[in-house]
Amino acid sequence: MIRQLEADAVVVGGGTSGCYFAWRLGQAGLRAIVLEKRRLADVGQETDIFHMDEVRFPEFGLPPPAGEELIGYYPTGLAWSPDLLVQNEVRYPFYVMHKPAFHQRFFRYVERENGQILERAEVVWPLIENGYLAGVRALHEGAPLEVRGRIVVDASGIDGTLRTKLPADIGVETDPIREADTLYVCLEFRDELPPGTPSGLNFYPFHKAFWNPSRGKGAILGIGWPGGYDEAWQRHRAWREEYYGDPGRVLKRTQGRTPYRRSPYSLVGNGLMLMGDAAFQTKPFSGEGVTSSFTACQIAAEVAIAALQLGDVSREALWPYNVRYFRGQGAKFASMFVQLPAAAELQRREVDFLFHQGVIFSGEDFRQMNLDYETKMSARDTVAMAAKLAWGVASGRFSAGSFKRLLGVSSAAAKVKAHYQRYPEDPAEFDAWVHEAKRLWGERTA
Ligand SMILES: Cc1cc2nc3c(=O)[nH]c(=O)nc-3n(C[C@H](O)[C@H](O)[C@H](O)COP(=O)(O)OP(=O)(O)OC[C@H]3O[C@@H](n4cnc5c(N)ncnc54)[C@H](O)[C@@H]3O)c2cc1C
């Protein structure tokens, strides 16, 4: 006989998203079982060190990091122009943290609220009954296990292990992530760095690279690039060698993938919710996803709690998660996905020009981007920016083509954002909304 377990919610994936959701449910007196395919001690080890914005801790009800979680605190960072002549100070504090310790904190939170986390429990198949997700089949330490729940959550990371196994009529897109929609993140940990190399948080937007603090006087030299690990490591090396040669000693290299695409148009089905990397909720400008996923998990938990308490976990009952997510953070992220490719195509001399003029890449622009996921510009700022760009074109430092492209994407992004802000409250209007969304994204609508 197959071993069976039951809870209010079954969560696939014990990363930060799944645990945050389970913790919130537990606080409301509901019980979640989290299934994690790895050993809990291994979760987060591959990334080792990560960054989290200070401002998000109180926002998500989390005490700030301390003890072995805390590696450093940096109130400001620097954004570098490609010619390295401009370093814009970004006043936006980040913690540098030990990721495995942060995960351990979440495992404790879940268990403290009566939740259960099963390690080495790999979900292999969804259980669907009468058109509802009813649970999952898993292998727990190699033995078959069936876990039933009134809501099933896919928080399994970029590959969406549950979502991609669902039938199309469940109401969410089930296609696996494509290589073209993936950022390959390569991290090189170095120490014994010579004098003159950067310290603190440093970001190189043209190269999509960063030089961030590690333990002691060490640094992490990183990059996030599309097209595969080979391409990303080549770009990493070219950037490092051009600016810093081969500084100090390499301690280790690690790599991982992060999604770089719009979220599925719907995040819910009957008894189903998607969140975190499994729902592509990473920040489009950096690939970071821990706190932007918390925004979604927080909404999802509030909606799930209400649905479970009412005893209705239908797609309609879970729909407010879609509405609240896509009208807020989702609309801003969608807008960024329209604008960023144009910024990424700018030539090096054009990015230098913008840095020197304080346009798009100013310290305040980066602060607002991190804080609000958009930059606010008054009509006067917009006119001043257009004038600077026009002057750049006239003086040959900015191409007319790029100027036109930036104007074009800015208007396209505004339309996409407005459309997401009109995400339908009534699921019956969803198909028409998707039809228009596909037109705006340039996707086939057949
Ligand atoms: C190298 C690198 C550095 C990064 N640095 C940062 C950073 O500094 N700050 C930041 O905010 N973001 C960073 N990110 C992004 C961030 O790591 C992710 O956005 C975040 O971890 C997403 O959390 P998640 O819980 O949704 O998914 P994950 O962390 O991927 O967790 C999913 C979990 O599900 C488990 N799982 C998968 N399939 C199954 C299955 N079938 N059955 C059971 N369990 C399963 C996995 O083992 C995993 O533990 C980085 C990403 C990479 C690759």
PDB file of N, CA and C in Angstrom, residues 88 96 176 266 404:
ATOM      1  N   ASN A  88      28.009  55.928 -10.310  1.00  0.00           N
ATOM      2  CA  ASN A  88      26.839  56.539  -9.683  1.00  0.00           C
ATOM      3  C   ASN A  88      26.501  55.830  -8.380  1.00  0.00           C
ATOM      4  N   VAL A  96      24.147  41.225   2.613  1.00  0.00           N
ATOM      5  CA  VAL A  96      24.786  40.086   1.966  1.00  0.00           C
ATOM      6  C   VAL A  96      24.644  38.918   2.939  1.00  0.00           C
ATOM      7  N   PRO A 176       7.288  24.191 -20.888  1.00  0.00           N
ATOM      8  CA  PRO A 176       8.508  24.352 -20.102  1.00  0.00           C
ATOM      9  C   PRO A 176       9.244  25.630 -20.487  1.00  0.00           C
ATOM     10  N   SER A 266      -2.185  33.131 -16.244  1.00  0.00           N
ATOM     11  CA  SER A 266      -2.939  32.842 -15.019  1.00  0.00           C
ATOM     12  C   SER A 266      -2.060  31.997 -14.091  1.00  0.00           C
ATOM     13  N   LYS A 404      14.995  56.327 -31.459  1.00  0.00           N
ATOM     14  CA  LYS A 404      13.656  55.953 -31.920  1.00  0.00           C
ATOM     15  C   LYS A 404      13.164  54.692 -31.196  1.00  0.00           C
TER      16      LYS A 404
END
